[in-house]
């Protein structure tokens, strides 16, 4: 059996858990979060350099997982873990772009009253 987070077997187990979570199984939902969240936080933290912001990215990614899951072919060739990881990376890069756009060093100096 493949280790957690790797291999087709663990991907299928996660897909089955996501199916149960969609049906209202709270324990299965918790399993999905426990499985995906640490990897998502680590990926986002490497990009953002901020654990708190990385946790926000992971939460937003998991929200997208729940939203997209009904239309996802959970047992098809694409793994939910891979898709979620890519979403987390994209969200992290988007945040970096927003930071660069609103860098306070580019702000005009404050005017005296």
PDB file of N, CA and C in Angstrom:
ATOM      1  N   UNK A   1       0.842  -1.185   0.000  1.00  0.00           N
ATOM      2  CA  UNK A   1       0.000   0.000   0.000  1.00  0.00           C
ATOM      3  C   UNK A   1       0.880   1.239   0.000  1.00  0.00           C
ATOM      4  N   UNK A   2       0.500   2.249  -0.752  1.00  0.00           N
ATOM      5  CA  UNK A   2       1.289   3.477  -0.866  1.00  0.00           C
ATOM      6  C   UNK A   2       1.152   4.307   0.393  1.00  0.00           C
ATOM      7  N   UNK A   3       2.166   5.088   0.733  1.00  0.00           N
ATOM      8  CA  UNK A   3       2.066   5.960   1.895  1.00  0.00           C
ATOM      9  C   UNK A   3       1.022   7.040   1.680  1.00  0.00           C
ATOM     10  N   UNK A   4       0.564   7.618   2.778  1.00  0.00           N
ATOM     11  CA  UNK A   4      -0.446   8.685   2.727  1.00  0.00           C
ATOM     12  C   UNK A   4       0.045   9.807   1.822  1.00  0.00           C
ATOM     13  N   UNK A   5      -0.841  10.264   0.921  1.00  0.00           N
ATOM     14  CA  UNK A   5      -0.496  11.366   0.041  1.00  0.00           C
ATOM     15  C   UNK A   5       0.243  10.937  -1.211  1.00  0.00           C
ATOM     16  N   UNK A   6       0.454   9.641  -1.424  1.00  0.00           N
ATOM     17  CA  UNK A   6       1.162   9.206  -2.613  1.00  0.00           C
ATOM     18  C   UNK A   6       0.533   7.949  -3.180  1.00  0.00           C
ATOM     19  N   UNK A   7       0.627   7.788  -4.473  1.00  0.00           N
ATOM     20  CA  UNK A   7       0.141   6.574  -5.107  1.00  0.00           C
ATOM     21  C   UNK A   7      -1.341   6.606  -5.403  1.00  0.00           C
ATOM     22  N   UNK A   8      -1.734   5.725  -6.313  1.00  0.00           N
ATOM     23  CA  UNK A   8      -3.134   5.661  -6.739  1.00  0.00           C
ATOM     24  C   UNK A   8      -4.039   5.180  -5.619  1.00  0.00           C
ATOM     25  N   UNK A   9      -3.572   4.244  -4.769  1.00  0.00           N
ATOM     26  CA  UNK A   9      -4.421   3.724  -3.697  1.00  0.00           C
ATOM     27  C   UNK A   9      -4.844   4.828  -2.741  1.00  0.00           C
ATOM     28  N   UNK A  10      -3.900   5.663  -2.314  1.00  0.00           N
ATOM     29  CA  UNK A  10      -4.256   6.725  -1.375  1.00  0.00           C
ATOM     30  C   UNK A  10      -5.150   7.760  -2.049  1.00  0.00           C
ATOM     31  N   UNK A  11      -4.934   7.982  -3.370  1.00  0.00           N
ATOM     32  CA  UNK A  11      -5.797   8.895  -4.108  1.00  0.00           C
ATOM     33  C   UNK A  11      -7.222   8.388  -4.168  1.00  0.00           C
ATOM     34  N   UNK A  12      -7.375   7.077  -4.387  1.00  0.00           N
ATOM     35  CA  UNK A  12      -8.712   6.492  -4.398  1.00  0.00           C
ATOM     36  C   UNK A  12      -9.356   6.561  -3.016  1.00  0.00           C
ATOM     37  N   UNK A  13      -8.568   6.358  -1.970  1.00  0.00           N
ATOM     38  CA  UNK A  13      -9.102   6.450  -0.607  1.00  0.00           C
ATOM     39  C   UNK A  13      -9.585   7.862  -0.326  1.00  0.00           C
ATOM     40  N   UNK A  14      -8.834   8.840  -0.784  1.00  0.00           N
ATOM     41  CA  UNK A  14      -9.246  10.229  -0.591  1.00  0.00           C
ATOM     42  C   UNK A  14     -10.506  10.529  -1.402  1.00  0.00           C
ATOM     43  N   UNK A  15     -10.581  10.006  -2.606  1.00  0.00           N
ATOM     44  CA  UNK A  15     -11.778  10.204  -3.431  1.00  0.00           C
ATOM     45  C   UNK A  15     -13.001   9.585  -2.760  1.00  0.00           C
ATOM     46  N   UNK A  16     -12.832   8.373  -2.209  1.00  0.00           N
ATOM     47  CA  UNK A  16     -13.955   7.734  -1.496  1.00  0.00           C
ATOM     48  C   UNK A  16     -14.365   8.573  -0.285  1.00  0.00           C
ATOM     49  N   UNK A  17     -13.382   9.114   0.427  1.00  0.00           N
ATOM     50  CA  UNK A  17     -13.687   9.954   1.589  1.00  0.00           C
ATOM     51  C   UNK A  17     -14.429  11.214   1.145  1.00  0.00           C
ATOM     52  N   UNK A  18     -14.044  11.772   0.011  1.00  0.00           N
ATOM     53  CA  UNK A  18     -14.713  12.975  -0.483  1.00  0.00           C
ATOM     54  C   UNK A  18     -16.152  12.676  -0.875  1.00  0.00           C
ATOM     55  N   UNK A  19     -16.391  11.503  -1.459  1.00  0.00           N
ATOM     56  CA  UNK A  19     -17.762  11.085  -1.790  1.00  0.00           C
ATOM     57  C   UNK A  19     -18.593  10.986  -0.509  1.00  0.00           C
ATOM     58  N   UNK A  20     -18.023  10.355   0.531  1.00  0.00           N
ATOM     59  CA  UNK A  20     -18.744  10.243   1.811  1.00  0.00           C
ATOM     60  C   UNK A  20     -18.954  11.624   2.444  1.00  0.00           C
ATOM     61  N   UNK A  21     -17.968  12.493   2.320  1.00  0.00           N
ATOM     62  CA  UNK A  21     -18.096  13.843   2.883  1.00  0.00           C
ATOM     63  C   UNK A  21     -19.225  14.604   2.193  1.00  0.00           C
ATOM     64  N   UNK A  22     -19.320  14.460   0.869  1.00  0.00           N
ATOM     65  CA  UNK A  22     -20.398  15.111   0.122  1.00  0.00           C
ATOM     66  C   UNK A  22     -21.757  14.611   0.577  1.00  0.00           C
ATOM     67  N   UNK A  23     -21.810  13.367   1.047  1.00  0.00           N
ATOM     68  CA  UNK A  23     -23.064  12.780   1.513  1.00  0.00           C
ATOM     69  C   UNK A  23     -23.363  13.158   2.967  1.00  0.00           C
ATOM     70  N   UNK A  24     -22.480  13.962   3.574  1.00  0.00           N
ATOM     71  CA  UNK A  24     -22.736  14.443   4.931  1.00  0.00           C
ATOM     72  C   UNK A  24     -21.945  13.753   6.023  1.00  0.00           C
ATOM     73  N   UNK A  25     -21.003  12.906   5.690  1.00  0.00           N
ATOM     74  CA  UNK A  25     -20.183  12.198   6.676  1.00  0.00           C
ATOM     75  C   UNK A  25     -19.106  13.138   7.209  1.00  0.00           C
ATOM     76  N   UNK A  26     -19.293  13.617   8.435  1.00  0.00           N
ATOM     77  CA  UNK A  26     -18.365  14.578   9.037  1.00  0.00           C
ATOM     78  C   UNK A  26     -16.980  13.981   9.248  1.00  0.00           C
ATOM     79  N   UNK A  27     -16.906  12.710   9.602  1.00  0.00           N
ATOM     80  CA  UNK A  27     -15.606  12.064   9.805  1.00  0.00           C
ATOM     81  C   UNK A  27     -14.838  11.981   8.481  1.00  0.00           C
ATOM     82  N   UNK A  28     -15.533  11.715   7.401  1.00  0.00           N
ATOM     83  CA  UNK A  28     -14.885  11.667   6.090  1.00  0.00           C
ATOM     84  C   UNK A  28     -14.402  13.058   5.686  1.00  0.00           C
ATOM     85  N   UNK A  29     -15.206  14.074   5.971  1.00  0.00           N
ATOM     86  CA  UNK A  29     -14.789  15.456   5.667  1.00  0.00           C
ATOM     87  C   UNK A  29     -13.535  15.813   6.451  1.00  0.00           C
ATOM     88  N   UNK A  30     -13.499  15.419   7.718  1.00  0.00           N
ATOM     89  CA  UNK A  30     -12.320  15.683   8.549  1.00  0.00           C
ATOM     90  C   UNK A  30     -11.099  14.955   7.987  1.00  0.00           C
ATOM     91  N   UNK A  31     -11.303  13.744   7.480  1.00  0.00           N
ATOM     92  CA  UNK A  31     -10.205  12.986   6.874  1.00  0.00           C
ATOM     93  C   UNK A  31      -9.659  13.715   5.644  1.00  0.00           C
ATOM     94  N   UNK A  32     -10.546  14.229   4.812  1.00  0.00           N
ATOM     95  CA  UNK A  32     -10.124  14.962   3.612  1.00  0.00           C
ATOM     96  C   UNK A  32      -9.291  16.173   4.019  1.00  0.00           C
ATOM     97  N   UNK A  33      -9.766  16.914   5.009  1.00  0.00           N
ATOM     98  CA  UNK A  33      -9.042  18.103   5.462  1.00  0.00           C
ATOM     99  C   UNK A  33      -7.691  17.709   6.060  1.00  0.00           C
ATOM    100  N   UNK A  34      -7.673  16.685   6.917  1.00  0.00           N
ATOM    101  CA  UNK A  34      -6.409  16.240   7.532  1.00  0.00           C
ATOM    102  C   UNK A  34      -5.409  15.774   6.475  1.00  0.00           C
ATOM    103  N   UNK A  35      -5.907  15.193   5.396  1.00  0.00           N
ATOM    104  CA  UNK A  35      -5.032  14.686   4.351  1.00  0.00           C
ATOM    105  C   UNK A  35      -4.494  15.815   3.477  1.00  0.00           C
ATOM    106  N   UNK A  36      -5.360  16.729   3.070  1.00  0.00           N
ATOM    107  CA  UNK A  36      -4.952  17.769   2.131  1.00  0.00           C
ATOM    108  C   UNK A  36      -4.314  18.997   2.782  1.00  0.00           C
ATOM    109  N   UNK A  37      -4.841  19.435   3.896  1.00  0.00           N
ATOM    110  CA  UNK A  37      -4.425  20.721   4.467  1.00  0.00           C
ATOM    111  C   UNK A  37      -2.928  20.849   4.710  1.00  0.00           C
ATOM    112  N   UNK A  38      -2.262  19.887   5.331  1.00  0.00           N
ATOM    113  CA  UNK A  38      -0.825  20.079   5.589  1.00  0.00           C
ATOM    114  C   UNK A  38      -0.004  20.308   4.317  1.00  0.00           C
ATOM    115  N   UNK A  39      -0.304  19.550   3.274  1.00  0.00           N
ATOM    116  CA  UNK A  39       0.423  19.721   2.009  1.00  0.00           C
ATOM    117  C   UNK A  39       0.134  21.094   1.403  1.00  0.00           C
ATOM    118  N   UNK A  40      -1.115  21.519   1.476  1.00  0.00           N
ATOM    119  CA  UNK A  40      -1.489  22.815   0.908  1.00  0.00           C
ATOM    120  C   UNK A  40      -0.817  23.952   1.662  1.00  0.00           C
ATOM    121  N   UNK A  41      -0.801  23.858   2.990  1.00  0.00           N
ATOM    122  CA  UNK A  41      -0.161  24.899   3.803  1.00  0.00           C
ATOM    123  C   UNK A  41       1.331  24.956   3.497  1.00  0.00           C
ATOM    124  N   UNK A  42       1.981  23.794   3.430  1.00  0.00           N
ATOM    125  CA  UNK A  42       3.428  23.777   3.138  1.00  0.00           C
ATOM    126  C   UNK A  42       3.733  24.402   1.782  1.00  0.00           C
ATOM    127  N   UNK A  43       2.958  24.055   0.773  1.00  0.00           N
ATOM    128  CA  UNK A  43       3.190  24.592  -0.577  1.00  0.00           C
ATOM    129  C   UNK A  43       3.003  26.105  -0.590  1.00  0.00           C
ATOM    130  N   UNK A  44       1.929  26.573   0.022  1.00  0.00           N
ATOM    131  CA  UNK A  44       1.654  28.011   0.042  1.00  0.00           C
ATOM    132  C   UNK A  44       2.688  28.757   0.887  1.00  0.00           C
ATOM    133  N   UNK A  45       3.112  28.177   1.996  1.00  0.00           N
ATOM    134  CA  UNK A  45       4.093  28.829   2.866  1.00  0.00           C
ATOM    135  C   UNK A  45       5.438  28.984   2.157  1.00  0.00           C
ATOM    136  N   UNK A  46       5.817  28.001   1.368  1.00  0.00           N
ATOM    137  CA  UNK A  46       7.080  28.113   0.609  1.00  0.00           C
ATOM    138  C   UNK A  46       7.026  29.294  -0.341  1.00  0.00           C
ATOM    139  N   UNK A  47       5.875  29.545  -0.916  1.00  0.00           N
ATOM    140  CA  UNK A  47       5.736  30.636  -1.889  1.00  0.00           C
ATOM    141  C   UNK A  47       5.575  31.971  -1.183  1.00  0.00           C
ATOM    142  N   UNK A  48       4.736  31.996  -0.152  1.00  0.00           N
ATOM    143  CA  UNK A  48       4.377  33.258   0.497  1.00  0.00           C
ATOM    144  C   UNK A  48       5.313  33.668   1.629  1.00  0.00           C
ATOM    145  N   UNK A  49       5.978  32.696   2.248  1.00  0.00           N
ATOM    146  CA  UNK A  49       6.844  33.011   3.376  1.00  0.00           C
ATOM    147  C   UNK A  49       6.081  33.435   4.618  1.00  0.00           C
ATOM    148  N   UNK A  50       4.816  33.065   4.697  1.00  0.00           N
ATOM    149  CA  UNK A  50       3.955  33.478   5.812  1.00  0.00           C
ATOM    150  C   UNK A  50       2.971  32.344   6.095  1.00  0.00           C
ATOM    151  N   UNK A  51       3.131  31.712   7.252  1.00  0.00           N
ATOM    152  CA  UNK A  51       2.296  30.557   7.586  1.00  0.00           C
ATOM    153  C   UNK A  51       0.826  30.929   7.729  1.00  0.00           C
ATOM    154  N   UNK A  52       0.536  32.068   8.344  1.00  0.00           N
ATOM    155  CA  UNK A  52      -0.863  32.474   8.526  1.00  0.00           C
ATOM    156  C   UNK A  52      -1.542  32.690   7.178  1.00  0.00           C
ATOM    157  N   UNK A  53      -0.839  33.347   6.274  1.00  0.00           N
ATOM    158  CA  UNK A  53      -1.412  33.568   4.948  1.00  0.00           C
ATOM    159  C   UNK A  53      -1.528  32.239   4.192  1.00  0.00           C
ATOM    160  N   UNK A  54      -0.574  31.346   4.403  1.00  0.00           N
ATOM    161  CA  UNK A  54      -0.623  30.022   3.777  1.00  0.00           C
ATOM    162  C   UNK A  54      -1.832  29.235   4.278  1.00  0.00           C
ATOM    163  N   UNK A  55      -2.160  29.371   5.545  1.00  0.00           N
ATOM    164  CA  UNK A  55      -3.352  28.709   6.082  1.00  0.00           C
ATOM    165  C   UNK A  55      -4.616  29.262   5.433  1.00  0.00           C
ATOM    166  N   UNK A  56      -4.640  30.566   5.169  1.00  0.00           N
ATOM    167  CA  UNK A  56      -5.779  31.165   4.468  1.00  0.00           C
ATOM    168  C   UNK A  56      -5.908  30.576   3.058  1.00  0.00           C
ATOM    169  N   UNK A  57      -4.777  30.423   2.389  1.00  0.00           N
ATOM    170  CA  UNK A  57      -4.780  29.835   1.045  1.00  0.00           C
ATOM    171  C   UNK A  57      -5.298  28.398   1.104  1.00  0.00           C
ATOM    172  N   UNK A  58      -4.840  27.633   2.083  1.00  0.00           N
ATOM    173  CA  UNK A  58      -5.298  26.248   2.226  1.00  0.00           C
ATOM    174  C   UNK A  58      -6.808  26.205   2.454  1.00  0.00           C
ATOM    175  N   UNK A  59      -7.304  27.103   3.282  1.00  0.00           N
ATOM    176  CA  UNK A  59      -8.743  27.142   3.543  1.00  0.00           C
ATOM    177  C   UNK A  59      -9.516  27.485   2.269  1.00  0.00           C
ATOM    178  N   UNK A  60      -9.030  28.454   1.520  1.00  0.00           N
ATOM    179  CA  UNK A  60      -9.701  28.822   0.273  1.00  0.00           C
ATOM    180  C   UNK A  60      -9.649  27.663  -0.732  1.00  0.00           C
ATOM    181  N   UNK A  61      -8.527  26.965  -0.767  1.00  0.00           N
ATOM    182  CA  UNK A  61      -8.387  25.816  -1.657  1.00  0.00           C
ATOM    183  C   UNK A  61      -9.377  24.717  -1.274  1.00  0.00           C
ATOM    184  N   UNK A  62      -9.479  24.430   0.020  1.00  0.00           N
ATOM    185  CA  UNK A  62     -10.419  23.399   0.468  1.00  0.00           C
ATOM    186  C   UNK A  62     -11.859  23.794   0.162  1.00  0.00           C
ATOM    187  N   UNK A  63     -12.164  25.072   0.255  1.00  0.00           N
ATOM    188  CA  UNK A  63     -13.502  25.546  -0.113  1.00  0.00           C
ATOM    189  C   UNK A  63     -13.764  25.248  -1.584  1.00  0.00           C
ATOM    190  N   UNK A  64     -12.757  25.461  -2.408  1.00  0.00           N
ATOM    191  CA  UNK A  64     -12.909  25.156  -3.837  1.00  0.00           C
ATOM    192  C   UNK A  64     -13.050  23.656  -4.076  1.00  0.00           C
ATOM    193  N   UNK A  65     -12.341  22.859  -3.286  1.00  0.00           N
ATOM    194  CA  UNK A  65     -12.485  21.400  -3.390  1.00  0.00           C
ATOM    195  C   UNK A  65     -13.937  21.023  -3.126  1.00  0.00           C
ATOM    196  N   UNK A  66     -14.527  21.548  -2.047  1.00  0.00           N
ATOM    197  CA  UNK A  66     -15.922  21.215  -1.721  1.00  0.00           C
ATOM    198  C   UNK A  66     -16.857  21.697  -2.812  1.00  0.00           C
ATOM    199  N   UNK A  67     -16.584  22.875  -3.379  1.00  0.00           N
ATOM    200  CA  UNK A  67     -17.455  23.445  -4.408  1.00  0.00           C
ATOM    201  C   UNK A  67     -17.371  22.659  -5.712  1.00  0.00           C
ATOM    202  N   UNK A  68     -16.162  22.263  -6.085  1.00  0.00           N
ATOM    203  CA  UNK A  68     -15.956  21.587  -7.370  1.00  0.00           C
ATOM    204  C   UNK A  68     -16.177  20.079  -7.301  1.00  0.00           C
ATOM    205  N   UNK A  69     -16.171  19.513  -6.120  1.00  0.00           N
ATOM    206  CA  UNK A  69     -16.256  18.054  -5.970  1.00  0.00           C
ATOM    207  C   UNK A  69     -17.470  17.425  -6.664  1.00  0.00           C
ATOM    208  N   UNK A  70     -18.652  18.038  -6.630  1.00  0.00           N
ATOM    209  CA  UNK A  70     -19.791  17.382  -7.279  1.00  0.00           C
ATOM    210  C   UNK A  70     -19.592  17.128  -8.773  1.00  0.00           C
ATOM    211  N   UNK A  71     -18.837  17.957  -9.461  1.00  0.00           N
ATOM    212  CA  UNK A  71     -18.620  17.769 -10.889  1.00  0.00           C
ATOM    213  C   UNK A  71     -17.319  17.058 -11.216  1.00  0.00           C
ATOM    214  N   UNK A  72     -16.539  16.733 -10.218  1.00  0.00           N
ATOM    215  CA  UNK A  72     -15.226  16.128 -10.413  1.00  0.00           C
ATOM    216  C   UNK A  72     -15.356  14.621 -10.625  1.00  0.00           C
ATOM    217  N   UNK A  73     -14.632  14.082 -11.603  1.00  0.00           N
ATOM    218  CA  UNK A  73     -14.574  12.631 -11.779  1.00  0.00           C
ATOM    219  C   UNK A  73     -13.557  12.120 -10.770  1.00  0.00           C
ATOM    220  N   UNK A  74     -14.033  11.806  -9.565  1.00  0.00           N
ATOM    221  CA  UNK A  74     -13.150  11.484  -8.449  1.00  0.00           C
ATOM    222  C   UNK A  74     -12.308  10.240  -8.678  1.00  0.00           C
ATOM    223  N   UNK A  75     -12.750   9.366  -9.565  1.00  0.00           N
ATOM    224  CA  UNK A  75     -12.003   8.133  -9.791  1.00  0.00           C
ATOM    225  C   UNK A  75     -11.386   8.108 -11.193  1.00  0.00           C
ATOM    226  N   UNK A  76     -11.311   9.283 -11.822  1.00  0.00           N
ATOM    227  CA  UNK A  76     -10.686   9.401 -13.133  1.00  0.00           C
ATOM    228  C   UNK A  76      -9.170   9.489 -13.002  1.00  0.00           C
ATOM    229  N   UNK A  77      -8.494   9.802 -14.097  1.00  0.00           N
ATOM    230  CA  UNK A  77      -7.029   9.812 -14.095  1.00  0.00           C
ATOM    231  C   UNK A  77      -6.415  10.968 -13.297  1.00  0.00           C
ATOM    232  N   UNK A  78      -7.129  12.080 -13.180  1.00  0.00           N
ATOM    233  CA  UNK A  78      -6.603  13.230 -12.437  1.00  0.00           C
ATOM    234  C   UNK A  78      -6.919  13.071 -10.956  1.00  0.00           C
ATOM    235  N   UNK A  79      -5.910  13.264 -10.134  1.00  0.00           N
ATOM    236  CA  UNK A  79      -6.093  13.097  -8.692  1.00  0.00           C
ATOM    237  C   UNK A  79      -6.499  14.412  -8.041  1.00  0.00           C
ATOM    238  N   UNK A  80      -7.383  14.330  -7.078  1.00  0.00           N
ATOM    239  CA  UNK A  80      -7.854  15.517  -6.375  1.00  0.00           C
ATOM    240  C   UNK A  80      -6.699  16.212  -5.646  1.00  0.00           C
ATOM    241  N   UNK A  81      -5.742  15.435  -5.132  1.00  0.00           N
ATOM    242  CA  UNK A  81      -4.604  16.024  -4.425  1.00  0.00           C
ATOM    243  C   UNK A  81      -3.777  16.905  -5.360  1.00  0.00           C
ATOM    244  N   UNK A  82      -3.569  16.430  -6.578  1.00  0.00           N
ATOM    245  CA  UNK A  82      -2.781  17.184  -7.555  1.00  0.00           C
ATOM    246  C   UNK A  82      -3.495  18.468  -7.932  1.00  0.00           C
ATOM    247  N   UNK A  83      -4.792  18.369  -8.175  1.00  0.00           N
ATOM    248  CA  UNK A  83      -5.577  19.548  -8.532  1.00  0.00           C
ATOM    249  C   UNK A  83      -5.572  20.560  -7.393  1.00  0.00           C
ATOM    250  N   UNK A  84      -5.796  20.097  -6.166  1.00  0.00           N
ATOM    251  CA  UNK A  84      -5.820  20.997  -5.009  1.00  0.00           C
ATOM    252  C   UNK A  84      -4.467  21.671  -4.817  1.00  0.00           C
ATOM    253  N   UNK A  85      -3.389  20.931  -5.005  1.00  0.00           N
ATOM    254  CA  UNK A  85      -2.039  21.494  -4.875  1.00  0.00           C
ATOM    255  C   UNK A  85      -1.835  22.608  -5.897  1.00  0.00           C
ATOM    256  N   UNK A  86      -2.263  22.378  -7.132  1.00  0.00           N
ATOM    257  CA  UNK A  86      -2.125  23.392  -8.182  1.00  0.00           C
ATOM    258  C   UNK A  86      -2.965  24.622  -7.856  1.00  0.00           C
ATOM    259  N   UNK A  87      -4.160  24.428  -7.335  1.00  0.00           N
ATOM    260  CA  UNK A  87      -5.010  25.561  -6.940  1.00  0.00           C
ATOM    261  C   UNK A  87      -4.314  26.372  -5.852  1.00  0.00           C
ATOM    262  N   UNK A  88      -3.745  25.702  -4.857  1.00  0.00           N
ATOM    263  CA  UNK A  88      -3.051  26.406  -3.769  1.00  0.00           C
ATOM    264  C   UNK A  88      -1.868  27.208  -4.300  1.00  0.00           C
ATOM    265  N   UNK A  89      -1.129  26.640  -5.215  1.00  0.00           N
ATOM    266  CA  UNK A  89       0.004  27.360  -5.796  1.00  0.00           C
ATOM    267  C   UNK A  89      -0.491  28.586  -6.571  1.00  0.00           C
ATOM    268  N   UNK A  90      -1.526  28.416  -7.379  1.00  0.00           N
ATOM    269  CA  UNK A  90      -2.065  29.542  -8.147  1.00  0.00           C
ATOM    270  C   UNK A  90      -2.580  30.648  -7.229  1.00  0.00           C
ATOM    271  N   UNK A  91      -3.293  30.272  -6.171  1.00  0.00           N
ATOM    272  CA  UNK A  91      -3.791  31.280  -5.230  1.00  0.00           C
ATOM    273  C   UNK A  91      -2.633  32.007  -4.552  1.00  0.00           C
ATOM    274  N   UNK A  92      -1.572  31.294  -4.229  1.00  0.00           N
ATOM    275  CA  UNK A  92      -0.402  31.899  -3.588  1.00  0.00           C
ATOM    276  C   UNK A  92       0.279  32.890  -4.528  1.00  0.00           C
ATOM    277  N   UNK A  93       0.438  32.507  -5.778  1.00  0.00           N
ATOM    278  CA  UNK A  93       1.054  33.402  -6.767  1.00  0.00           C
ATOM    279  C   UNK A  93       0.185  34.645  -6.959  1.00  0.00           C
ATOM    280  N   UNK A  94      -1.126  34.461  -6.994  1.00  0.00           N
ATOM    281  CA  UNK A  94      -2.035  35.610  -7.106  1.00  0.00           C
ATOM    282  C   UNK A  94      -1.840  36.571  -5.940  1.00  0.00           C
ATOM    283  N   UNK A  95      -1.670  36.027  -4.744  1.00  0.00           N
ATOM    284  CA  UNK A  95      -1.442  36.887  -3.573  1.00  0.00           C
ATOM    285  C   UNK A  95      -0.121  37.641  -3.691  1.00  0.00           C
ATOM    286  N   UNK A  96       0.903  36.980  -4.201  1.00  0.00           N
ATOM    287  CA  UNK A  96       2.184  37.669  -4.407  1.00  0.00           C
ATOM    288  C   UNK A  96       2.035  38.805  -5.405  1.00  0.00           C
ATOM    289  N   UNK A  97       1.283  38.582  -6.440  1.00  0.00           N
ATOM    290  CA  UNK A  97       1.055  39.638  -7.438  1.00  0.00           C
ATOM    291  C   UNK A  97       0.327  40.826  -6.816  1.00  0.00           C
ATOM    292  N   UNK A  98      -0.674  40.536  -5.979  1.00  0.00           N
ATOM    293  CA  UNK A  98      -1.394  41.633  -5.314  1.00  0.00           C
ATOM    294  C   UNK A  98      -0.463  42.399  -4.384  1.00  0.00           C
ATOM    295  N   UNK A  99       0.406  41.685  -3.687  1.00  0.00           N
ATOM    296  CA  UNK A  99       1.379  42.348  -2.813  1.00  0.00           C
ATOM    297  C   UNK A  99       2.253  43.292  -3.611  1.00  0.00           C
ATOM    298  N   UNK A 100       2.734  42.823  -4.738  1.00  0.00           N
ATOM    299  CA  UNK A 100       3.634  43.631  -5.561  1.00  0.00           C
ATOM    300  C   UNK A 100       2.918  44.871  -6.090  1.00  0.00           C
ATOM    301  N   UNK A 101       1.658  44.717  -6.416  1.00  0.00           N
ATOM    302  CA  UNK A 101       0.883  45.837  -6.942  1.00  0.00           C
ATOM    303  C   UNK A 101       0.641  46.907  -5.885  1.00  0.00           C
ATOM    304  N   UNK A 102       0.527  46.493  -4.632  1.00  0.00           N
ATOM    305  CA  UNK A 102       0.195  47.419  -3.557  1.00  0.00           C
ATOM    306  C   UNK A 102       1.330  47.572  -2.562  1.00  0.00           C
ATOM    307  N   UNK A 103       2.541  47.513  -3.034  1.00  0.00           N
ATOM    308  CA  UNK A 103       3.708  47.655  -2.166  1.00  0.00           C
ATOM    309  C   UNK A 103       3.706  49.054  -1.556  1.00  0.00           C
ATOM    310  N   UNK A 104       3.776  49.135  -0.231  1.00  0.00           N
ATOM    311  CA  UNK A 104       3.697  50.428   0.455  1.00  0.00           C
ATOM    312  C   UNK A 104       4.894  51.312   0.157  1.00  0.00           C
ATOM    313  N   UNK A 105       6.002  50.752  -0.285  1.00  0.00           N
ATOM    314  CA  UNK A 105       7.156  51.592  -0.612  1.00  0.00           C
ATOM    315  C   UNK A 105       6.898  52.417  -1.858  1.00  0.00           C
ATOM    316  N   UNK A 106       5.910  52.013  -2.662  1.00  0.00           N
ATOM    317  CA  UNK A 106       5.553  52.763  -3.866  1.00  0.00           C
ATOM    318  C   UNK A 106       4.509  53.842  -3.590  1.00  0.00           C
ATOM    319  N   UNK A 107       3.979  53.864  -2.386  1.00  0.00           N
ATOM    320  CA  UNK A 107       2.942  54.841  -2.048  1.00  0.00           C
ATOM    321  C   UNK A 107       3.548  56.240  -1.975  1.00  0.00           C
ATOM    322  N   UNK A 108       2.767  57.249  -2.374  1.00  0.00           N
ATOM    323  CA  UNK A 108       3.291  58.621  -2.268  1.00  0.00           C
ATOM    324  C   UNK A 108       3.488  59.006  -0.807  1.00  0.00           C
ATOM    325  N   UNK A 109       4.414  59.907  -0.518  1.00  0.00           N
ATOM    326  CA  UNK A 109       4.618  60.313   0.873  1.00  0.00           C
ATOM    327  C   UNK A 109       3.366  60.988   1.431  1.00  0.00           C
ATOM    328  N   UNK A 110       3.182  60.847   2.727  1.00  0.00           N
ATOM    329  CA  UNK A 110       2.021  61.469   3.353  1.00  0.00           C
ATOM    330  C   UNK A 110       2.153  62.981   3.325  1.00  0.00           C
ATOM    331  N   UNK A 111       1.027  63.624   3.149  1.00  0.00           N
ATOM    332  CA  UNK A 111       0.971  65.096   3.140  1.00  0.00           C
ATOM    333  C   UNK A 111       0.816  65.607   4.571  1.00  0.00           C
ATOM    334  N   UNK A 112       1.476  66.701   4.874  1.00  0.00           N
ATOM    335  CA  UNK A 112       1.271  67.303   6.193  1.00  0.00           C
ATOM    336  C   UNK A 112      -0.066  68.023   6.213  1.00  0.00           C
ATOM    337  N   UNK A 113      -0.684  68.064   7.385  1.00  0.00           N
ATOM    338  CA  UNK A 113      -1.975  68.766   7.523  1.00  0.00           C
ATOM    339  C   UNK A 113      -1.790  70.246   7.485  1.00  0.00           C
TER     340      UNK A 113
END
